Amino acid sequence: MRNTPDRLLRSEATRQRATFLELFLDLVFVFALTRISARLIADFTDGQSGVYAGLGQALLLFLALWAVWSVTVWSTSWLDPDAPIVQTVIIMTLVGAMTMAVAVPHGFGARASLFAITLVTLQIGRVVFFHVAGHGRPDPQQSIRILFWFGLSAPLWVSGGLVNDGTVRGALWTLAVLIDYAGLFLGWPTPRLGAQRLGVQMIAAEHLAERYQQFLLIALGEAIFVIGLAFSGSEFHTDQTGGFVLALASTVLLWRIYFHVAGGMLGTAVDRSRNPARLATDMAFAHMVMIAGIVLTGVGFELFIAEPLGHLPATWLIAIFGGPVLFLAGRSALEYQVFGRVSRSRLAGLLAFGLLIPAALHLQPLTAGAVAAVVLLGVAGADARRSLRRSPETPTPPY
């Protein structure tokens, strides 16, 4: 009787580790991140005039995919992932997310309608399926809340996918993303029912923390894929080899900065929080920013490996400097969520990037990448020194 609708909620005995089906789902998002990176690389190298529009389009596509993944992870941290109904929803998500991913390269062009209609069908369809198959359990009101908010954004997604004007599409999809994320952040407040985040009754903190960590590792893996692809397609010149080594070292630094203390204590922080549902939601947004930063940093790797010397287009600094800045900003937010404070090294790193921009405009691409790596090395070094001077910290979330 363990997987009947009455037993869909997680229990203390439910395993905390991610299931193999959940890890299988993550493979789809690995592919999705590679498609987003490819879009950005093309925008940066094929014509500087389209970089800003391309960045905005890639961001909207990324946010749509992240929303799909986030709701799935929240659901499996609240519900029993071994229940057949939950597993069916994960498979539905896998198929839908893969369809969205293959549409990403032309997600603002010929495949816009495919991307939008798949997104809407997936987001609404899996809620309806779960509600019907579970006979309204475990929380019929939550299904109504989520459907209410998806019903607000769905017409915007679909109409944006069908229009021929890219500017109109961008405006409609931006509004749709704002609605989707407002609902997720606020707990889908609905007339007469109020608001309630997923998992407010009981959340598997260890499982949720592990899923965030796994997705960040996926993003780092995608960056490694970009590095390998860029270098394997090069002439293996000395400067390109230097760019390859520098990119790998920078990826290691990103890994080190993330997992230093706070990144490895997410589950304990959620367990200790007075409001675990809110903290876990905020952690999702912090990871979203970090992962976006890693993807953008990977684009920067491609740029300075492929063309390490010569003139540095100003827009390339958006990737070479902007990616690490986004990562440090998200990591600073995560540190506050875990410990209620932000290390000076994080703030110093962000300040350093800002101060170095004017000088970096006169550097070669590879040199700019080296400057970014030095800043990250400084942050990681400060973390290491602080660990030697202090005793191990205990998570003290601010709420």
CSV table of C-alpha atoms in Angstrom, one decimal:
chain,number,residue,atom,x,y,z
A,1,MET,CA,0.0,0.0,0.0
A,2,ARG,CA,3.1,2.2,0.1
A,3,ASN,CA,2.4,3.9,-3.2
A,4,THR,CA,-1.3,4.4,-3.1
A,5,PRO,CA,-2.5,8.0,-3.4
A,6,ASP,CA,-2.8,8.2,0.4
A,7,ARG,CA,0.9,7.5,0.7
A,8,LEU,CA,2.2,9.8,-2.0
A,9,LEU,CA,3.9,12.1,0.6
A,10,ARG,CA,7.4,11.3,1.7
A,11,SER,CA,7.8,9.6,5.0
A,12,GLU,CA,10.8,9.4,7.4
A,13,ALA,CA,11.7,6.0,5.8
A,14,THR,CA,11.8,7.4,2.3
A,15,ARG,CA,15.3,7.4,0.9
A,16,GLN,CA,16.9,10.8,0.7
A,17,ARG,CA,19.3,10.1,-2.3
A,18,ALA,CA,18.1,11.0,-5.8
A,19,THR,CA,16.7,8.1,-7.7
A,20,PHE,CA,18.2,6.8,-10.9
A,21,LEU,CA,15.2,8.1,-12.8
A,22,GLU,CA,15.8,11.6,-11.4
A,23,LEU,CA,19.5,11.4,-12.5
A,24,PHE,CA,18.3,10.2,-15.9
A,25,LEU,CA,16.2,13.3,-16.2
A,26,ASP,CA,19.2,15.5,-15.5
A,27,LEU,CA,20.9,14.2,-18.6
A,28,VAL,CA,18.2,16.0,-20.6
A,29,PHE,CA,19.1,19.3,-18.9
A,30,VAL,CA,22.8,18.6,-19.7
A,31,PHE,CA,21.8,18.7,-23.3
A,32,ALA,CA,19.7,21.7,-22.8
A,33,LEU,CA,22.6,23.7,-21.3
A,34,THR,CA,24.8,22.8,-24.3
A,35,ARG,CA,22.2,24.1,-26.7
A,36,ILE,CA,21.9,27.4,-24.7
A,37,SER,CA,25.7,27.7,-24.7
A,38,ALA,CA,25.9,27.1,-28.5
A,39,ARG,CA,23.3,29.8,-29.0
A,40,LEU,CA,25.4,32.3,-27.0
A,41,ILE,CA,28.6,31.4,-28.6
A,42,ALA,CA,27.1,32.0,-32.1
A,43,ASP,CA,25.7,35.3,-30.9
A,44,PHE,CA,29.1,36.5,-29.6
A,45,THR,CA,31.1,35.3,-32.7
A,46,ASP,CA,28.7,35.9,-35.6
A,47,GLY,CA,27.9,39.5,-35.2
A,48,GLN,CA,28.4,41.9,-32.3
A,49,SER,CA,25.2,43.8,-33.0
A,50,GLY,CA,23.0,40.9,-32.0
A,51,VAL,CA,24.7,40.0,-28.7
A,52,TYR,CA,22.4,41.8,-26.4
A,53,ALA,CA,19.2,40.5,-28.1
A,54,GLY,CA,20.8,37.0,-28.1
A,55,LEU,CA,21.6,37.2,-24.4
A,56,GLY,CA,18.0,38.2,-23.6
A,57,GLN,CA,16.6,35.4,-25.7
A,58,ALA,CA,18.9,32.8,-24.2
A,59,LEU,CA,18.0,34.0,-20.7
A,60,LEU,CA,14.3,33.5,-21.4
A,61,LEU,CA,14.8,30.0,-22.7
A,62,PHE,CA,17.1,29.2,-19.8
A,63,LEU,CA,14.6,30.5,-17.2
A,64,ALA,CA,11.8,28.4,-18.8
A,65,LEU,CA,13.9,25.2,-18.6
A,66,TRP,CA,15.0,26.0,-15.0
A,67,ALA,CA,11.4,26.5,-13.9
A,68,VAL,CA,10.5,23.0,-15.3
A,69,TRP,CA,13.5,21.5,-13.4
A,70,SER,CA,12.8,23.4,-10.2
A,71,VAL,CA,9.2,22.4,-9.9
A,72,THR,CA,10.1,18.8,-10.6
A,73,VAL,CA,12.8,18.8,-7.9
A,74,TRP,CA,10.5,20.4,-5.4
A,75,SER,CA,7.8,17.8,-6.1
A,76,THR,CA,10.2,14.9,-5.6
A,77,SER,CA,11.5,16.4,-2.4
A,78,TRP,CA,7.9,16.6,-1.1
A,79,LEU,CA,6.5,13.4,-2.6
A,80,ASP,CA,7.7,9.9,-2.7
A,81,PRO,CA,9.9,9.6,-5.9
A,82,ASP,CA,9.3,5.8,-6.0
A,83,ALA,CA,5.6,6.2,-6.3
A,84,PRO,CA,4.4,5.1,-9.8
A,85,ILE,CA,2.4,8.3,-10.3
A,86,VAL,CA,5.4,10.5,-9.4
A,87,GLN,CA,7.7,8.4,-11.7
A,88,THR,CA,5.2,8.9,-14.5
A,89,VAL,CA,5.3,12.6,-14.0
A,90,ILE,CA,9.2,12.5,-14.1
A,91,ILE,CA,9.0,10.6,-17.4
A,92,MET,CA,6.6,13.2,-18.8
A,93,THR,CA,9.0,15.9,-17.8
A,94,LEU,CA,11.9,14.1,-19.4
A,95,VAL,CA,10.0,13.9,-22.8
A,96,GLY,CA,8.8,17.5,-22.6
A,97,ALA,CA,12.1,18.9,-21.5
A,98,MET,CA,13.9,17.1,-24.3
A,99,THR,CA,11.5,18.5,-26.8
A,100,MET,CA,12.1,22.0,-25.5
A,101,ALA,CA,15.9,21.5,-25.5
A,102,VAL,CA,16.0,20.5,-29.2
A,103,ALA,CA,13.9,23.6,-30.0
A,104,VAL,CA,16.4,25.9,-28.2
A,105,PRO,CA,18.7,26.7,-31.1
A,106,HIS,CA,15.7,28.2,-33.0
A,107,GLY,CA,13.7,28.9,-29.9
A,108,PHE,CA,13.1,32.5,-30.9
A,109,GLY,CA,12.6,31.6,-34.6
A,110,ALA,CA,11.2,28.7,-36.5
A,111,ARG,CA,10.9,26.5,-33.3
A,112,ALA,CA,9.3,29.2,-31.0
A,113,SER,CA,5.8,27.7,-31.2
A,114,LEU,CA,7.2,24.2,-30.5
A,115,PHE,CA,9.1,25.4,-27.5
A,116,ALA,CA,6.2,27.4,-26.1
A,117,ILE,CA,3.4,24.8,-26.7
A,118,THR,CA,5.6,22.0,-25.2
A,119,LEU,CA,6.3,24.1,-22.1
A,120,VAL,CA,2.6,24.9,-21.5
A,121,THR,CA,1.5,21.4,-22.2
A,122,LEU,CA,4.1,20.0,-19.9
A,123,GLN,CA,3.5,22.4,-17.0
A,124,ILE,CA,-0.3,22.1,-17.1
A,125,GLY,CA,-0.5,18.5,-18.2
A,126,ARG,CA,1.6,17.0,-15.4
A,127,VAL,CA,-0.4,18.9,-12.8
A,128,VAL,CA,-3.6,17.7,-14.2
A,129,PHE,CA,-2.3,14.1,-14.6
A,130,PHE,CA,-1.1,14.1,-11.0
A,131,HIS,CA,-4.4,15.5,-9.7
A,132,VAL,CA,-6.5,13.0,-11.6
A,133,ALA,CA,-4.3,9.9,-11.1
A,134,GLY,CA,-3.9,10.7,-7.4
A,135,HIS,CA,-7.6,11.4,-7.0
A,136,GLY,CA,-6.9,14.9,-5.7
A,137,ARG,CA,-4.4,13.7,-3.1
A,138,PRO,CA,-2.3,14.7,-1.3
A,139,ASP,CA,-3.3,18.4,-1.7
A,140,PRO,CA,-6.0,19.2,-4.2
A,141,GLN,CA,-5.9,22.9,-3.3
A,142,GLN,CA,-2.2,23.1,-4.3
A,143,SER,CA,-3.1,21.8,-7.8
A,144,ILE,CA,-5.6,24.5,-8.1
A,145,ARG,CA,-3.1,27.2,-7.0
A,146,ILE,CA,-0.5,26.0,-9.6
A,147,LEU,CA,-3.0,25.7,-12.4
A,148,PHE,CA,-4.3,29.2,-11.7
A,149,TRP,CA,-0.9,30.7,-12.1
A,150,PHE,CA,0.0,28.5,-15.2
A,151,GLY,CA,-3.3,29.6,-16.6
A,152,LEU,CA,-2.1,33.2,-16.4
A,153,SER,CA,1.1,32.7,-18.1
A,154,ALA,CA,0.1,30.0,-20.7
A,155,PRO,CA,-1.7,32.4,-23.1
A,156,LEU,CA,1.4,34.6,-23.1
A,157,TRP,CA,3.7,31.7,-23.9
A,158,VAL,CA,1.5,30.4,-26.7
A,159,SER,CA,0.7,33.7,-28.3
A,160,GLY,CA,4.4,34.7,-28.1
A,161,GLY,CA,5.4,31.4,-29.8
A,162,LEU,CA,2.9,32.0,-32.6
A,163,VAL,CA,3.6,35.7,-33.5
A,164,ASN,CA,6.1,36.5,-36.2
A,165,ASP,CA,7.5,39.6,-34.6
A,166,GLY,CA,10.6,38.8,-32.4
A,167,THR,CA,10.2,42.0,-30.3
A,168,VAL,CA,6.6,41.2,-29.5
A,169,ARG,CA,7.6,37.6,-28.7
A,170,GLY,CA,10.3,38.8,-26.3
A,171,ALA,CA,7.8,41.1,-24.5
A,172,LEU,CA,5.2,38.4,-24.2
A,173,TRP,CA,7.6,35.8,-23.0
A,174,THR,CA,9.3,38.2,-20.5
A,175,LEU,CA,5.9,38.8,-18.9
A,176,ALA,CA,5.2,35.1,-18.9
A,177,VAL,CA,8.5,34.3,-17.1
A,178,LEU,CA,7.8,37.0,-14.5
A,179,ILE,CA,4.4,35.5,-13.8
A,180,ASP,CA,5.8,32.0,-13.5
A,181,TYR,CA,8.6,33.0,-11.2
A,182,ALA,CA,6.4,35.3,-9.1
A,183,GLY,CA,4.1,32.3,-8.5
A,184,LEU,CA,7.0,30.0,-7.6
A,185,PHE,CA,8.6,32.6,-5.3
A,186,LEU,CA,5.3,33.6,-3.6
A,187,GLY,CA,3.9,30.1,-3.3
A,188,TRP,CA,1.2,30.6,-6.0
A,189,PRO,CA,-1.2,32.9,-4.0
A,190,THR,CA,-4.7,32.3,-5.3
A,191,PRO,CA,-8.0,34.0,-4.5
A,192,ARG,CA,-9.8,32.3,-1.5
A,193,LEU,CA,-7.0,29.7,-1.2
A,194,GLY,CA,-4.1,31.9,-0.3
A,195,ALA,CA,-0.5,30.9,-0.9
A,196,GLN,CA,1.4,27.8,0.0
A,197,ARG,CA,4.8,26.7,-1.2
A,198,LEU,CA,5.4,23.1,-2.2
A,199,GLY,CA,6.7,21.0,0.6
A,200,VAL,CA,5.6,23.3,3.4
A,201,GLN,CA,4.2,20.3,5.2
A,202,MET,CA,7.3,18.2,5.0
A,203,ILE,CA,10.4,18.5,2.8
A,204,ALA,CA,13.3,16.1,2.4
A,205,ALA,CA,16.1,18.6,3.0
A,206,GLU,CA,18.9,16.2,2.2
A,207,HIS,CA,17.3,15.2,-1.1
A,208,LEU,CA,16.6,18.8,-2.1
A,209,ALA,CA,20.1,19.9,-1.2
A,210,GLU,CA,21.6,17.1,-3.2
A,211,ARG,CA,19.6,17.9,-6.2
A,212,TYR,CA,20.8,21.5,-6.2
A,213,GLN,CA,24.4,20.3,-5.9
A,214,GLN,CA,23.9,17.8,-8.7
A,215,PHE,CA,22.6,20.4,-11.1
A,216,LEU,CA,25.4,22.8,-10.3
A,217,LEU,CA,27.8,20.0,-11.1
A,218,ILE,CA,25.9,19.4,-14.4
A,219,ALA,CA,26.6,23.1,-15.2
A,220,LEU,CA,30.3,22.6,-14.5
A,221,GLY,CA,30.3,19.5,-16.6
A,222,GLU,CA,28.7,21.5,-19.5
A,223,ALA,CA,31.5,24.1,-19.1
A,224,ILE,CA,34.1,21.2,-19.4
A,225,PHE,CA,32.3,20.0,-22.5
A,226,VAL,CA,32.6,23.5,-24.0
A,227,ILE,CA,36.3,23.6,-23.1
A,228,GLY,CA,37.0,20.2,-24.7
A,229,LEU,CA,35.0,21.0,-27.8
A,230,ALA,CA,36.7,24.3,-28.3
A,231,PHE,CA,40.2,23.0,-27.8
A,232,SER,CA,39.8,19.8,-29.8
A,233,GLY,CA,38.6,21.9,-32.8
A,234,SER,CA,41.6,24.3,-32.5
A,235,GLU,CA,45.1,24.0,-34.0
A,236,PHE,CA,46.7,23.3,-30.6
A,237,HIS,CA,48.9,26.4,-30.8
A,238,THR,CA,50.7,27.4,-27.7
A,239,ASP,CA,48.3,30.3,-27.0
A,240,GLN,CA,45.3,28.0,-27.5
A,241,THR,CA,46.8,25.4,-25.2
A,242,GLY,CA,47.3,28.1,-22.6
A,243,GLY,CA,43.6,29.0,-22.9
A,244,PHE,CA,42.6,25.4,-22.5
A,245,VAL,CA,44.7,25.1,-19.3
A,246,LEU,CA,43.4,28.4,-18.0
A,247,ALA,CA,39.8,27.4,-18.6
A,248,LEU,CA,40.2,24.1,-16.8
A,249,ALA,CA,41.8,25.8,-13.9
A,250,SER,CA,39.0,28.4,-13.7
A,251,THR,CA,36.4,25.5,-13.7
A,252,VAL,CA,38.2,23.9,-10.8
A,253,LEU,CA,38.1,27.3,-8.9
A,254,LEU,CA,34.4,27.6,-9.5
A,255,TRP,CA,33.9,24.1,-8.1
A,256,ARG,CA,36.1,25.0,-5.1
A,257,ILE,CA,34.3,28.2,-4.3
A,258,TYR,CA,30.9,26.6,-4.5
A,259,PHE,CA,31.6,23.6,-2.3
A,260,HIS,CA,33.7,25.5,0.3
A,261,VAL,CA,31.6,25.1,3.5
A,262,ALA,CA,28.2,26.6,2.4
A,263,GLY,CA,27.8,24.6,-0.7
A,264,GLY,CA,28.2,21.3,1.2
A,265,MET,CA,25.8,22.2,4.1
A,266,LEU,CA,22.6,23.0,2.2
A,267,GLY,CA,20.7,20.1,3.8
A,268,THR,CA,21.7,21.0,7.3
A,269,ALA,CA,20.8,24.6,6.7
A,270,VAL,CA,17.3,23.7,5.5
A,271,ASP,CA,16.8,21.4,8.5
A,272,ARG,CA,17.8,24.1,10.9
A,273,SER,CA,15.7,26.8,9.3
A,274,ARG,CA,12.7,28.2,11.0
A,275,ASN,CA,11.0,28.5,7.6
A,276,PRO,CA,12.5,25.6,5.5
A,277,ALA,CA,10.1,26.1,2.5
A,278,ARG,CA,11.2,29.7,2.1
A,279,LEU,CA,14.9,29.0,2.5
A,280,ALA,CA,14.7,26.2,0.0
A,281,THR,CA,12.9,28.5,-2.5
A,282,ASP,CA,15.6,31.2,-2.0
A,283,MET,CA,18.3,28.6,-2.5
A,284,ALA,CA,16.7,27.7,-5.9
A,285,PHE,CA,17.1,31.3,-7.0
A,286,ALA,CA,20.7,31.5,-5.8
A,287,HIS,CA,21.5,28.3,-7.7
A,288,MET,CA,19.7,29.7,-10.8
A,289,VAL,CA,22.0,32.7,-10.8
A,290,MET,CA,25.2,30.6,-10.2
A,291,ILE,CA,24.3,28.2,-13.0
A,292,ALA,CA,23.6,31.0,-15.4
A,293,GLY,CA,27.0,32.4,-14.5
A,294,ILE,CA,28.7,29.1,-15.1
A,295,VAL,CA,27.0,28.8,-18.5
A,296,LEU,CA,28.1,32.3,-19.4
A,297,THR,CA,31.6,31.7,-18.1
A,298,GLY,CA,31.8,28.6,-20.4
A,299,VAL,CA,31.0,30.8,-23.3
A,300,GLY,CA,33.9,33.0,-22.3
A,301,PHE,CA,36.2,29.9,-22.3
A,302,GLU,CA,35.2,29.2,-25.9
A,303,LEU,CA,36.0,32.7,-26.9
A,304,PHE,CA,39.5,33.0,-25.5
A,305,ILE,CA,40.4,29.4,-26.5
A,306,ALA,CA,39.3,29.9,-30.1
A,307,GLU,CA,40.7,33.4,-30.4
A,308,PRO,CA,43.2,34.0,-27.5
A,309,LEU,CA,45.1,36.9,-29.1
A,310,GLY,CA,44.3,40.1,-30.9
A,311,HIS,CA,41.5,42.6,-30.3
A,312,LEU,CA,39.1,42.0,-27.4
A,313,PRO,CA,35.5,43.0,-28.4
A,314,ALA,CA,33.9,44.9,-25.5
A,315,THR,CA,30.9,42.5,-25.6
A,316,TRP,CA,33.2,39.5,-24.9
A,317,LEU,CA,33.7,40.8,-21.4
A,318,ILE,CA,30.0,40.1,-20.8
A,319,ALA,CA,31.0,36.4,-20.9
A,320,ILE,CA,34.6,36.5,-19.6
A,321,PHE,CA,33.9,38.8,-16.6
A,322,GLY,CA,30.1,38.7,-16.5
A,323,GLY,CA,29.9,34.9,-16.0
A,324,PRO,CA,32.2,34.9,-12.9
A,325,VAL,CA,30.4,38.0,-11.5
A,326,LEU,CA,27.0,36.2,-11.8
A,327,PHE,CA,28.5,33.1,-10.1
A,328,LEU,CA,29.9,35.1,-7.2
A,329,ALA,CA,26.7,37.0,-6.8
A,330,GLY,CA,24.7,33.8,-6.5
A,331,ARG,CA,27.3,32.2,-4.3
A,332,SER,CA,27.1,35.3,-2.0
A,333,ALA,CA,23.4,34.9,-1.7
A,334,LEU,CA,23.7,31.2,-0.9
A,335,GLU,CA,26.3,32.0,1.8
A,336,TYR,CA,23.9,34.4,3.4
A,337,GLN,CA,21.1,31.8,3.2
A,338,VAL,CA,23.3,29.2,5.0
A,339,PHE,CA,25.2,31.4,7.5
A,340,GLY,CA,23.3,34.7,7.7
A,341,ARG,CA,26.4,36.6,6.5
A,342,VAL,CA,28.5,37.1,3.4
A,343,SER,CA,32.3,36.7,3.4
A,344,ARG,CA,34.4,39.8,2.6
A,345,SER,CA,36.2,37.8,-0.1
A,346,ARG,CA,33.0,37.4,-2.1
A,347,LEU,CA,32.3,41.1,-2.0
A,348,ALA,CA,36.0,41.9,-2.7
A,349,GLY,CA,35.9,39.6,-5.8
A,350,LEU,CA,32.8,41.4,-7.1
A,351,LEU,CA,34.4,44.8,-6.5
A,352,ALA,CA,37.6,43.7,-8.2
A,353,PHE,CA,35.7,42.7,-11.4
A,354,GLY,CA,34.0,46.0,-11.5
A,355,LEU,CA,37.2,48.0,-11.0
A,356,LEU,CA,39.1,46.0,-13.6
A,357,ILE,CA,36.6,46.4,-16.5
A,358,PRO,CA,38.1,49.7,-17.9
A,359,ALA,CA,41.6,48.2,-18.0
A,360,ALA,CA,40.4,44.8,-19.3
A,361,LEU,CA,39.0,46.6,-22.4
A,362,HIS,CA,42.6,47.0,-23.6
A,363,LEU,CA,43.7,43.4,-23.0
A,364,GLN,CA,43.7,40.4,-25.3
A,365,PRO,CA,41.0,37.8,-24.8
A,366,LEU,CA,43.4,35.3,-23.2
A,367,THR,CA,44.8,37.9,-20.8
A,368,ALA,CA,41.3,39.0,-19.8
A,369,GLY,CA,40.5,35.3,-19.0
A,370,ALA,CA,43.7,35.2,-16.9
A,371,VAL,CA,42.6,38.3,-15.0
A,372,ALA,CA,39.2,36.7,-14.2
A,373,ALA,CA,41.0,33.5,-13.1
A,374,VAL,CA,43.3,35.5,-10.8
A,375,VAL,CA,40.2,37.1,-9.1
A,376,LEU,CA,38.6,33.7,-8.6
A,377,LEU,CA,41.9,32.4,-7.2
A,378,GLY,CA,42.0,35.2,-4.8
A,379,VAL,CA,38.5,34.4,-3.5
A,380,ALA,CA,39.3,30.7,-3.2
A,381,GLY,CA,42.6,31.5,-1.5
A,382,ALA,CA,40.8,33.7,1.0
A,383,ASP,CA,38.4,30.9,1.7
A,384,ALA,CA,41.3,28.5,2.4
A,385,ARG,CA,43.0,30.9,4.8
A,386,ARG,CA,39.8,31.5,6.7
A,387,SER,CA,39.3,27.8,7.1
A,388,LEU,CA,42.7,27.4,8.7
A,389,ARG,CA,42.1,30.2,11.1
A,390,ARG,CA,38.6,29.3,12.2
A,391,SER,CA,36.9,26.2,13.7
A,392,PRO,CA,34.2,24.5,11.5
A,393,GLU,CA,31.0,26.6,11.2
A,394,THR,CA,27.5,25.4,11.9
A,395,PRO,CA,24.8,26.6,9.6
A,396,THR,CA,22.7,29.5,11.0
A,397,PRO,CA,20.1,30.4,8.4
A,398,PRO,CA,18.6,33.9,8.9
A,399,TYR,CA,15.0,32.6,8.8
